[in-house]
Coordinates of C-alpha atoms and ligand atoms in Angstrom, one line a residue:
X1 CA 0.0 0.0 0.0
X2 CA 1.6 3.3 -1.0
X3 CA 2.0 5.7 2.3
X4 CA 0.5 8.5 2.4
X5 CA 2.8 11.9 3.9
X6 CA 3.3 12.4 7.3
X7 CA 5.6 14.8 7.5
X8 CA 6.4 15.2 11.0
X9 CA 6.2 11.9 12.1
X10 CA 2.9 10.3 14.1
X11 CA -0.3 12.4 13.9
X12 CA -3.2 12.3 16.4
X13 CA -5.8 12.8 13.6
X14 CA -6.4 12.8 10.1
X15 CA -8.9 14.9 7.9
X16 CA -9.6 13.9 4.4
X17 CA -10.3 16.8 2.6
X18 CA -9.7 20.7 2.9
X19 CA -13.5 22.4 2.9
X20 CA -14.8 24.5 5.1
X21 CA -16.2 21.2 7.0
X22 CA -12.4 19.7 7.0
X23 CA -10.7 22.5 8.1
X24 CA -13.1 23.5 10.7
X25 CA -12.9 19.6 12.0
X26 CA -9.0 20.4 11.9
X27 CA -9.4 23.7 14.0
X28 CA -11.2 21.9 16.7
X29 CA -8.9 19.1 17.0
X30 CA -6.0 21.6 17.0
X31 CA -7.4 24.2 19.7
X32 CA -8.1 21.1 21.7
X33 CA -4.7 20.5 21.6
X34 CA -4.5 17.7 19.6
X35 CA -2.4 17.0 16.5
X36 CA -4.0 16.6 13.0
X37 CA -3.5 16.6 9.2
X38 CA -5.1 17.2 6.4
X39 CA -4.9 15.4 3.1
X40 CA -6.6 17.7 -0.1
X41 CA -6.9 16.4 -3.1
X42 CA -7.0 19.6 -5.4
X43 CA -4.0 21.8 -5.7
X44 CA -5.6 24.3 -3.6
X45 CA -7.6 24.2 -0.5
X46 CA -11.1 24.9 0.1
X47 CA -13.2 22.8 -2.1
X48 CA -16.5 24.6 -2.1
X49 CA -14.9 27.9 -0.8
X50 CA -12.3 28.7 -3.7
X51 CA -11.7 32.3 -5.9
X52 CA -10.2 31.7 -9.2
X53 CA -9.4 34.2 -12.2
X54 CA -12.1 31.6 -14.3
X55 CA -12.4 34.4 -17.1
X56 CA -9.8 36.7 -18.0
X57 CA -6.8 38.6 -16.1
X58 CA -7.7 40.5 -12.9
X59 CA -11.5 39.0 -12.3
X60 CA -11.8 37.3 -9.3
X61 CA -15.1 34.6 -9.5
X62 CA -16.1 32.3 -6.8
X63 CA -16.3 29.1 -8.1
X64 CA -18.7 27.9 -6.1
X65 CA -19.8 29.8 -2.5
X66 CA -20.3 33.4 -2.8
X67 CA -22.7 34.8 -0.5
X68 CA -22.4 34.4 3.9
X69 CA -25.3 34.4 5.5
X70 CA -24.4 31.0 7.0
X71 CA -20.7 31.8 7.3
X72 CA -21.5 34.8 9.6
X73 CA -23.7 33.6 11.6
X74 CA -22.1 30.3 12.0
X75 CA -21.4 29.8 15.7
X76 CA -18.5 28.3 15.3
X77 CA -17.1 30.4 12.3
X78 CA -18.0 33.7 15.2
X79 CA -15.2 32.2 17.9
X80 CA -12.7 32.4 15.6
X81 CA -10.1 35.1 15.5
X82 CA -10.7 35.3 11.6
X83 CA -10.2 38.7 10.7
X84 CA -7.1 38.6 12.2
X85 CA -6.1 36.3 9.3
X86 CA -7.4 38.8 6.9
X87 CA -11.0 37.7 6.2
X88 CA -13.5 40.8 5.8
X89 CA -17.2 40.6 5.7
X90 CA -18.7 43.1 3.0
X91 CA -22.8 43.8 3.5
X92 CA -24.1 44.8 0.4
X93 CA -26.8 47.4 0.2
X94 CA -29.7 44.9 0.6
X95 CA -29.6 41.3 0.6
X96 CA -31.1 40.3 -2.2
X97 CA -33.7 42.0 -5.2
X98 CA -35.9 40.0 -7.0
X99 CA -37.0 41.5 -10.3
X100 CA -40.6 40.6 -11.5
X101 CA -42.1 40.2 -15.8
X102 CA -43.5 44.2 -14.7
X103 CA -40.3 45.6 -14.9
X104 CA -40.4 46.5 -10.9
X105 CA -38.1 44.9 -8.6
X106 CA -38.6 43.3 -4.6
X107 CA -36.1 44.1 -2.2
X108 CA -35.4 42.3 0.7
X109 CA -33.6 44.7 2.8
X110 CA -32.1 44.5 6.1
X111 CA -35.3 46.4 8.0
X112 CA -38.2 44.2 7.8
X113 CA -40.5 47.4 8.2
X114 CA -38.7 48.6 4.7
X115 CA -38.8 44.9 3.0
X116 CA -42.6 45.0 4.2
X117 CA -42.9 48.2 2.7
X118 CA -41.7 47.3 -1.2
X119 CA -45.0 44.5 -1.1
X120 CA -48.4 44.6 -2.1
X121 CA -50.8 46.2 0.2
X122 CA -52.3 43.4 2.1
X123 CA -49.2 41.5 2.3
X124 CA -47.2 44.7 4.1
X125 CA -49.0 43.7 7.7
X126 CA -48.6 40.0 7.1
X127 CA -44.7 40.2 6.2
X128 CA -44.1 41.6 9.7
X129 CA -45.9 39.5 11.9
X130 CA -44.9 36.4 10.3
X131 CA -40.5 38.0 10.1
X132 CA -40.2 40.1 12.9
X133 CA -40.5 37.6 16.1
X134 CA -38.2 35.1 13.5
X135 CA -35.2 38.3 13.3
X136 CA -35.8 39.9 16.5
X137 CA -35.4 35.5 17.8
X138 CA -32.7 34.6 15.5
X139 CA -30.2 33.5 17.6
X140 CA -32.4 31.1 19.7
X141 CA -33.4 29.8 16.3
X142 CA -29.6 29.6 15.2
X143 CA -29.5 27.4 18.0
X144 CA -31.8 25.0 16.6
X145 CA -30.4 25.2 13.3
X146 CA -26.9 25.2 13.2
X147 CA -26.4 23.9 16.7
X148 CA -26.1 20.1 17.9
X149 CA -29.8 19.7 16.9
X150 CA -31.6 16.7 18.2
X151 CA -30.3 17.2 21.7
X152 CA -30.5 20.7 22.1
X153 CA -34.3 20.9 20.5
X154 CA -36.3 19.7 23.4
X155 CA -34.8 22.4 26.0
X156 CA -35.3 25.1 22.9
X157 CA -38.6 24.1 22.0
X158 CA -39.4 24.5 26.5
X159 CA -37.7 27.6 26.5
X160 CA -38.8 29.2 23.5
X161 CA -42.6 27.8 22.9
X162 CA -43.9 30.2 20.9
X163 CA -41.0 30.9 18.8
X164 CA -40.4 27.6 17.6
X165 CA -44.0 26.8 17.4
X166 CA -44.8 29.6 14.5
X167 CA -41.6 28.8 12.9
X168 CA -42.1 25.1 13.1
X169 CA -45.5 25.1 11.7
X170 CA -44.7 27.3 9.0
X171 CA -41.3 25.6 8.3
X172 CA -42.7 22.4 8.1
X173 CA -45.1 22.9 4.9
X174 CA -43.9 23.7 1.0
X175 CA -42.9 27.0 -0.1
X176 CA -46.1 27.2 -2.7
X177 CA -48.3 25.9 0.2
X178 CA -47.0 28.4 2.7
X179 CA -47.0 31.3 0.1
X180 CA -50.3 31.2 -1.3
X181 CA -51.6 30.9 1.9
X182 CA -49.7 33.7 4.0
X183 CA -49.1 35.9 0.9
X184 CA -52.0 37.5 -1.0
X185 CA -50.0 39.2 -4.0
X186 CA -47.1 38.0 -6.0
X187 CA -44.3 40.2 -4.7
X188 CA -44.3 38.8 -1.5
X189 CA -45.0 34.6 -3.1
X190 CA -42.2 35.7 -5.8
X191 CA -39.6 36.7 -3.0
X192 CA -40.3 34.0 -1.0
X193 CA -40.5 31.0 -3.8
X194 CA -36.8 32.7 -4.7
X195 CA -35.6 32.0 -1.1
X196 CA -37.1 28.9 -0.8
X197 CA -36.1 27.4 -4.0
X198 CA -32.7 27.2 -2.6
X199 CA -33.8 24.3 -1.0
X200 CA -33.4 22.5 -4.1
X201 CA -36.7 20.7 -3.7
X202 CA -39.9 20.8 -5.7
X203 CA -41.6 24.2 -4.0
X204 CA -44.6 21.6 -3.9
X205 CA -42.9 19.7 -1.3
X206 CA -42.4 20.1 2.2
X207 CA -40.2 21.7 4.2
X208 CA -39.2 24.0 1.1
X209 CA -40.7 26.6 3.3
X210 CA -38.3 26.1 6.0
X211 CA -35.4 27.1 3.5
X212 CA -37.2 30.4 2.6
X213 CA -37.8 31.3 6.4
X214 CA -34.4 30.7 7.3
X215 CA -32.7 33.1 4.7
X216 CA -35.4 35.8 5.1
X217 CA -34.7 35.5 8.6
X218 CA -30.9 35.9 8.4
X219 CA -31.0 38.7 5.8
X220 CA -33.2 40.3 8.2
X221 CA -31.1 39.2 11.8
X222 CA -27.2 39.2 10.0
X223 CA -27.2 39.9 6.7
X224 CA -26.2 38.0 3.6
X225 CA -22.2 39.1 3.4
X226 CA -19.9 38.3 0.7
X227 CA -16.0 38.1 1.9
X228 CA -13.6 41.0 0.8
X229 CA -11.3 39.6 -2.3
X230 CA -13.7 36.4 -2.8
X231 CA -14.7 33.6 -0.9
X232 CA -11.3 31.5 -0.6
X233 CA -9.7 34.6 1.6
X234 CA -12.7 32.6 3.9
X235 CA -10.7 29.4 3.6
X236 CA -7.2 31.1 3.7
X237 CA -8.2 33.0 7.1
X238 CA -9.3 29.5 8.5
X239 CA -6.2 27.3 6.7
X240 CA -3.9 30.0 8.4
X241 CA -5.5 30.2 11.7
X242 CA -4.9 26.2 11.6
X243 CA -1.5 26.6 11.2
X244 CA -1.1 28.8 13.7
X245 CA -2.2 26.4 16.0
X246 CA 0.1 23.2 14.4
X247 CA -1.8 22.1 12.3
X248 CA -0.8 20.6 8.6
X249 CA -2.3 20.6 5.4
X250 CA -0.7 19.0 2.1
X251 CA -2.5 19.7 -1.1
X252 CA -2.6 17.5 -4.4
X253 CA -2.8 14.6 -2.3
X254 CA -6.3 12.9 -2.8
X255 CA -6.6 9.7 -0.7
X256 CA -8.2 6.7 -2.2
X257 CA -8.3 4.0 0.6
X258 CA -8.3 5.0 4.4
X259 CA -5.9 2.0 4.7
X260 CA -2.8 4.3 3.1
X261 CA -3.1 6.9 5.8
X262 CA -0.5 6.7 8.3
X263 CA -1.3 5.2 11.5
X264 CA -3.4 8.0 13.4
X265 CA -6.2 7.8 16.5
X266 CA -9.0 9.5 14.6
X267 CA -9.8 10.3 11.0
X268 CA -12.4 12.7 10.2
X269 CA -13.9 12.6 6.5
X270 CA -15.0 15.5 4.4
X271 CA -16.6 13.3 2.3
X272 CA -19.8 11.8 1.1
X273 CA -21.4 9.0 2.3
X274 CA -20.9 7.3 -2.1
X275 CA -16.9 8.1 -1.5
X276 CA -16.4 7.1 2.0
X277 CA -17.8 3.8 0.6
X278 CA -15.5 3.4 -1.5
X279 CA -12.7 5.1 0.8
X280 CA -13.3 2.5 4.4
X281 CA -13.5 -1.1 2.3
X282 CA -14.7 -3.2 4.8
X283 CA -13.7 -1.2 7.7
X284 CA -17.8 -0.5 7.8
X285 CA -19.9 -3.0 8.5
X286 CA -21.9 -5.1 6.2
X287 CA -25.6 -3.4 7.5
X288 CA -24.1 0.1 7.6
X289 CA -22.8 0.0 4.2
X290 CA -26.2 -1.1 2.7
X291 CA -27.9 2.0 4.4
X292 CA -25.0 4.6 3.6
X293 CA -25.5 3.4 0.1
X294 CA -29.4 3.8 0.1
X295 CA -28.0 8.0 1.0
X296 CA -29.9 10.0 -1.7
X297 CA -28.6 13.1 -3.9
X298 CA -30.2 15.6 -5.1
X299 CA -30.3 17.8 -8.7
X300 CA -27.0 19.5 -9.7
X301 CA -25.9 23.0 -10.7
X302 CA -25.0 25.0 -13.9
X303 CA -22.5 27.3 -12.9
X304 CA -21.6 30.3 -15.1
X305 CA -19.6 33.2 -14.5
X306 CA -19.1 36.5 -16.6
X307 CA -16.7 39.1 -17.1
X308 CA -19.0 42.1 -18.0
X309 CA -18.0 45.8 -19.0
X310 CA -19.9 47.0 -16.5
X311 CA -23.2 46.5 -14.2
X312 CA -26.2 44.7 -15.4
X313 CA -28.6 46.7 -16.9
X314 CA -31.3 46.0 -14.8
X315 CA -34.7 47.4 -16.1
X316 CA -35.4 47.6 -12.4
X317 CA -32.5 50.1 -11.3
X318 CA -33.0 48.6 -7.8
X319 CA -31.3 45.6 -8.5
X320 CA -28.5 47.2 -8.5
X321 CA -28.7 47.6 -4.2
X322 CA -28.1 43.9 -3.8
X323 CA -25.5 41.4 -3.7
X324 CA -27.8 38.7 -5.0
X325 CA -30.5 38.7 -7.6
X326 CA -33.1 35.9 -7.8
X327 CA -34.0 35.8 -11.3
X328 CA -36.7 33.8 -12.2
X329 CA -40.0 35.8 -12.1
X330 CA -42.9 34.8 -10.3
X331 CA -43.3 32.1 -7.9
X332 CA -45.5 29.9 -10.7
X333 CA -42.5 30.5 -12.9
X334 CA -39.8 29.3 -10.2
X335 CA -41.8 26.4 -9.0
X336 CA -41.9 25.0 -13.0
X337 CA -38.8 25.5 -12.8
X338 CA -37.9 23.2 -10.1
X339 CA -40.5 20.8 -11.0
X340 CA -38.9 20.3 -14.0
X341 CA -35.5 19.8 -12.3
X342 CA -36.8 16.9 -10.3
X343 CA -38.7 15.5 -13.4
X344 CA -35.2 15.2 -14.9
X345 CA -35.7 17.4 -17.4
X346 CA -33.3 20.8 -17.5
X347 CA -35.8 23.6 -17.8
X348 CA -36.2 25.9 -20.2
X349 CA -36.6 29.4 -18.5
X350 CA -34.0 28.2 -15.3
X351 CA -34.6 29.8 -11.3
X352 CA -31.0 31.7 -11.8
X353 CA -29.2 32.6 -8.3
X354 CA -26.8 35.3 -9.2
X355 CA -24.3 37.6 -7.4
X356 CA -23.1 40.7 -8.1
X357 CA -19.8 41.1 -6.4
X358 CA -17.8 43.3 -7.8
X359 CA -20.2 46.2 -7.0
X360 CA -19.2 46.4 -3.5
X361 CA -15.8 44.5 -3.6
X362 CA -13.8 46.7 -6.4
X363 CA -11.1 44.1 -5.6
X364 CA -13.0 41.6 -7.8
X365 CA -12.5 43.1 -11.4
X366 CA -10.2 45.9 -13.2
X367 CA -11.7 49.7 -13.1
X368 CA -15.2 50.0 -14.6
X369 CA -15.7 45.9 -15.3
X370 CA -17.6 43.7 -13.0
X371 CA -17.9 40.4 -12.4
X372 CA -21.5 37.8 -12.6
X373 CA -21.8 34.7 -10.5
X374 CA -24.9 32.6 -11.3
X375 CA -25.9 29.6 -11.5
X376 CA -29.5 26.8 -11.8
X377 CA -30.0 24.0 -10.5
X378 CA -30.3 20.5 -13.4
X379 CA -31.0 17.5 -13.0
X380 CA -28.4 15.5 -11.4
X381 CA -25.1 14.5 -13.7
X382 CA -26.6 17.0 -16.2
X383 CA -24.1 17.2 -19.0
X384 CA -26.2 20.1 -21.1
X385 CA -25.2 24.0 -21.5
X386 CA -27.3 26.2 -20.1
X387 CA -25.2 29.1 -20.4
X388 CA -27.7 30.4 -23.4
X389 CA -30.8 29.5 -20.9
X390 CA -29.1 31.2 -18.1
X391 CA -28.7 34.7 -20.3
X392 CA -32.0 34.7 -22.1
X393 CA -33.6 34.7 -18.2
X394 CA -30.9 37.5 -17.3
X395 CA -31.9 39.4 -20.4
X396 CA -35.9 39.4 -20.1
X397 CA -35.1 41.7 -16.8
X398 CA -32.0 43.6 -18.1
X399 CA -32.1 44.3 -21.4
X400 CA -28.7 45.0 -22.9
X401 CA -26.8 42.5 -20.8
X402 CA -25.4 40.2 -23.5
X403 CA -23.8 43.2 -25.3
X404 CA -21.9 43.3 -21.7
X405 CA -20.2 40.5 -21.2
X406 CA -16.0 40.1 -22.2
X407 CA -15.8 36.7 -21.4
X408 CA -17.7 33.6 -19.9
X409 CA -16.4 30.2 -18.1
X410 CA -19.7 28.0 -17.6
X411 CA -19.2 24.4 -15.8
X412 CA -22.1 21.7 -16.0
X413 CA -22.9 19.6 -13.6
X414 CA -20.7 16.8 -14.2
X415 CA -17.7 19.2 -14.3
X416 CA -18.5 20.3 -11.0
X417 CA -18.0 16.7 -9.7
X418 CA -14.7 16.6 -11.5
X419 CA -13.7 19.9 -9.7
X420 CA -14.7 18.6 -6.4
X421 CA -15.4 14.7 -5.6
X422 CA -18.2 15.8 -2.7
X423 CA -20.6 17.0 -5.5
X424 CA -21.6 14.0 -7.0
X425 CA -23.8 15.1 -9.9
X426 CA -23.3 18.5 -9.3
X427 CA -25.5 17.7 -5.9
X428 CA -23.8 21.3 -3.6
X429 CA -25.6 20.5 -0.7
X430 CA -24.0 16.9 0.2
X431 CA -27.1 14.8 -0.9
X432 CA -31.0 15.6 -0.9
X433 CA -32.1 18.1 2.0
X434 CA -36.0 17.1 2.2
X435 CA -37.8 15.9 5.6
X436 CA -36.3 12.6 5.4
X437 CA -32.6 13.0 5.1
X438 CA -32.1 16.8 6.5
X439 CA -32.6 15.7 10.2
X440 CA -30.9 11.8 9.2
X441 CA -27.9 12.5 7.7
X442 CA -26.3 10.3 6.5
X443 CA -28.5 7.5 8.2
X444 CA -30.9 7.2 11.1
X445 CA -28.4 6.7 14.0
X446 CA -27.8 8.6 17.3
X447 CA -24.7 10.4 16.5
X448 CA -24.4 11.5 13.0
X449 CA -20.6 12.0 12.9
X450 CA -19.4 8.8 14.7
X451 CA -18.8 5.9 11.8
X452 CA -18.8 2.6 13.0
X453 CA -15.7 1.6 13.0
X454 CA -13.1 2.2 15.5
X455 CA -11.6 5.7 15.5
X456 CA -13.9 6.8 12.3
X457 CA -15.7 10.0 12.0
X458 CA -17.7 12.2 9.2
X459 CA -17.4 15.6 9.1
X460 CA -18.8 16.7 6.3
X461 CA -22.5 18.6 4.4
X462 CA -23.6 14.8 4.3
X463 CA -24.5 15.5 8.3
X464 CA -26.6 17.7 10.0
X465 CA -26.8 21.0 9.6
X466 CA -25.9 19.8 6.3
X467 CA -25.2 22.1 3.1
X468 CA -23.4 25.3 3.1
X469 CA -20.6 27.2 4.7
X470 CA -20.9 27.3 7.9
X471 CA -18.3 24.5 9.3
X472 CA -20.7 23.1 12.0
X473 CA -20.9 19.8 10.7
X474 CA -16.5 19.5 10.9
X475 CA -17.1 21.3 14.4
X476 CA -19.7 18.6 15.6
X477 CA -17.6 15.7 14.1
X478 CA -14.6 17.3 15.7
X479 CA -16.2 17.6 19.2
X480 CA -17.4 13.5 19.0
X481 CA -13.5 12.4 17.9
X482 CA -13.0 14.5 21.0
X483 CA -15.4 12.8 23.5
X484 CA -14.2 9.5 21.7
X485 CA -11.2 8.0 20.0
X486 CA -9.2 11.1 21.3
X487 CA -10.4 11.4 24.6
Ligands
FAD1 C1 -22.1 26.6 -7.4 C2 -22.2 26.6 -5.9 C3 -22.6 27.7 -5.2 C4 -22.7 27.6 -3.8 N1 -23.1 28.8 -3.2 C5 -23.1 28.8 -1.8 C6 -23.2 30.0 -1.1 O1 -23.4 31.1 -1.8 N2 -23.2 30.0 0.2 C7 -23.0 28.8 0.9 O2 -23.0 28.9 2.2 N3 -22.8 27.7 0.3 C8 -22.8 27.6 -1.1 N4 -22.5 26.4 -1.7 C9 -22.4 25.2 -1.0 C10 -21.1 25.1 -0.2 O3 -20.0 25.3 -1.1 C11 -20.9 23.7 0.4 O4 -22.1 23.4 1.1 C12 -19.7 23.6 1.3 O5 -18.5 23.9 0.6 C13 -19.6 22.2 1.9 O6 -18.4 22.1 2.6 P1 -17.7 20.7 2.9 O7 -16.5 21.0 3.6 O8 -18.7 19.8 3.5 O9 -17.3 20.1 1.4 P2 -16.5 20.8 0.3 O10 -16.4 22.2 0.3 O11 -17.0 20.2 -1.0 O12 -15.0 20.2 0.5 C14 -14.7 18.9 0.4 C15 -13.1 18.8 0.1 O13 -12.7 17.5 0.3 C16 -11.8 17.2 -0.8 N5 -11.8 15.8 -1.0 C17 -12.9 15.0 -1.4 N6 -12.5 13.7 -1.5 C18 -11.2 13.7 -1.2 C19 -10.3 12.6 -1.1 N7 -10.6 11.3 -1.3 N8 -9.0 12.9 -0.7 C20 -8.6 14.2 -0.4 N9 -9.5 15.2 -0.5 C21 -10.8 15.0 -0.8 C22 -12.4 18.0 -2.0 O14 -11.4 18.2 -3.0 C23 -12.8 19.3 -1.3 O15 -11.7 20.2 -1.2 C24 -22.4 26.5 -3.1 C25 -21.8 25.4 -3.8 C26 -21.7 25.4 -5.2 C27 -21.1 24.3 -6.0

């Protein structure tokens, strides 16, 4: 078996892969005292959280993660002495506009009183009783969220009753269900179909709702930041905060069986449940493999960036006041959308998600150019372009924009699985979110980090919290290697 480094002799832990969920599980371990490595299999580190020049010289585009809301109000990511290693939240304008077939534009600002205000009539009242008690109680939902969440539920939900109860029963329905029955006019259903389609679910199905309450929520309680410079100055802060504390990381070094790994107490895997299949042999037993292997994932992305000229010509100039712009149209429009995606088919007028950097982070393009993050979701393993299905949506609300852009880089699905291993078919959450896997990831079982097989841990968006930037699930593993094979 060929042996993997180890350069400075014997290792307390090992962590397979350098994403935000690696490197966080590497930062516990560390502070904790403990010795650990990490093995990366790309040249550079950060996996979902990596800035590239993808176009031409002097645009910066996140490849994949652009946009915080998760990574600031992470709980973990908040005890970190991260600016210190250069990272620099930037809070666009408003969160997020959401431009509608009329030519006008929603904004979901930071004051719920002045989001309330941009909506229909009888949907102004409604917006505040349903988002203020949700911001003004963010961080006790946070807590349930992003914090060890089957344990620490029960003394929530006593604490918090009424809280959880309005959330929870709102949460728990589909974004179209919740919409049409909350909301009377479409600027308030549009804006929240946008929010909730990031669930990557049919908006028909439950808990797409819960998706669209958290991120209104935390545009509302934190903000949605993007990072000065681009994302990976996220992952660079983090990677040199490790080092500060001892620990390693070697790049370009992808491992394929957890039998190469030098001899260590603990190895934590940023992986998904299909790779660390193939990655622990029989280490696993016969039973758990059959259920990791029943793990489901979900649609993939089109990713495209641009280098434009200059801003997007938005017909509704608003736009222009937000770091990302839900382009899609009306919640009908973005729930075809989405139906389509699960019905395998790639759809023909796509839900875009698109950022808008460079309009508050100058850093991000030359003088006077600007740079476009976007991207829909396709069926999973899509191998189709949708770059020409991605600009026609761009174009019916910003007419003008195709005579803007320098340059393009688009990946499809199946490209993104070749730039990172843990999106397998393009999936960017880790495998499906719905009511079944969210809260039982990667299986039913009472901890979700703890493998078993002596010393074995996940760390990765294939447990709970699950999907995004946010490091709690490498935290969570990190603190059961502690309480376990590292005790
Ligand atoms: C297009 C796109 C847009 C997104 N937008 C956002 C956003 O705006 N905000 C947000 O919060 N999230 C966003 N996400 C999701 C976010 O990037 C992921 O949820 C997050 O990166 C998951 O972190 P992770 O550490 O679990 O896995 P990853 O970030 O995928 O890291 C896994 C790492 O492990 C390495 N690895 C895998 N197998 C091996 C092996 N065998 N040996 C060695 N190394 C290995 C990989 O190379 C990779 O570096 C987006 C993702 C994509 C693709």
């Amino acid at each position: 078996m060929p042996q993997l480094p180890s350069a400075r002799g014997r290792y307390d832990a090992a962590v397979i892969g350098a994403g935000p969920n690696g490197l966080a599980a590497a930062i516990t371990l560390a502070q904790a005292g403990r010795s650990v490595i990490v093995y990366e299999a790309a040249e550079t580190i950060g996996g979902g959280t990596r800035t590239k020049e993808l176009t031409l010289p002097g645009f910066a585009h996140d490849v994949c993660s652009a946009i915080h809301p998760l990574g600031i109000g992470s709980p973990f990511f908040k005890r970190l002495p991260l600016e210190k290693y250069g990272l620099e939240w930037i809070q666009p304008d408003a969160p997020l506009a959401h431009p509608l077939p009329d030519g006008s534009a929603v904004l979901l600002e930071r004051s719920v009183a002045t989001t309330s205000a941009g909506l229909d009539a009888p949907d102004q009242r409604a917006y505040v009783a349903l988002m203020e008690p949700l911001a003004d109680g963010w961080d006790t939902l946070a807590s349930a969220f992003l914090g060890p969440l089957r344990p620490s539920l029960i003394p929530l939900g006593i604490r918090h009753p009424l809280l959880l109860t309005t959330f929870g029963l709102h949460a728990i329905r589909s974004a179209c269900g919740m919409a049409r029955s909350v909301f009377r006019g479409e600027r308030a259903r549009a804006i929240f179909g946008g929010m909730s389609a990031h669930s990557m679910l049919p908006l028909e199905r439950s808990p797409s709702a819960a998706f669209g309450l958290v991120l209104g929520t935390l545009a509302h309680a934190i903000g949605w930041p993007l990072a000065r410079g681009g994302s990976q100055s996220l992952t660079d802060a983090l990677a040199a905060y490790l080092r500060s504390l001892g620990g390693e990381i070697v790049t370009e070094t992808p491992v394929t069986a957890l039998a190469d790994l030098p001899p260590t107490r603990a190895i934590l895997c940023d992986v998904t449940p299909r790779q660390l299949l193939s990655l622990a042999d029989d280490r696993l037993p016969s039973g758990y493999r059959k259920r990791l292997a029943r793990y489901r994932y979900g649609p993939g992305v089109f990713k495209l960036d641009l280098a434009l000229d200059g801003p997007i010509p938005w017909r509704a100039a608003d736009c222009l006041r937000a770091g990302t712009v839900h382009v899609g149209g009306t919640l009908d429009e973005i729930a075809a959308a989405e139906r389509a995606v699960w019905q395998g088919k790639a759809p023909e007028r796509p839900f875009v998600l698109l950022a808008q950097q460079s309009l508050f982070d100058p850093s991000r393009a030359p003088a006077g150019k600007q740079t476009v993050w976007a991207y829909c979701h396709v069926p999973n393993g899509y191998t189709g372009d949708m770059t020409e299905a991605i600009e026609a949506q761009i174009e019916r609300f910003a007419p003008g924009f195709r005579q803007r852009i320098l340059a393009r880089h688009a990946m499809s699905a199946a490209d993104m699985e070749r730039y990172d291993a843990n999106y397998i078919g393009g999936d960017i959450n880790g495998g499906v979110q719905d009511l079944m896997q969210l809260f039982t990831r990667p299986t039913i079982q009472l901890n979700p980090y703890v493998m078993p097989a002596p010393g074995l841990y996940l760390c990765s968006s294939s447990t709970p919290p699950g999907g995004g930037v946010h490091g709690m699930c490498g935290y969570f593993a990190a603190q059961a290697a502690l309480r376990g094979a590292l005790t």
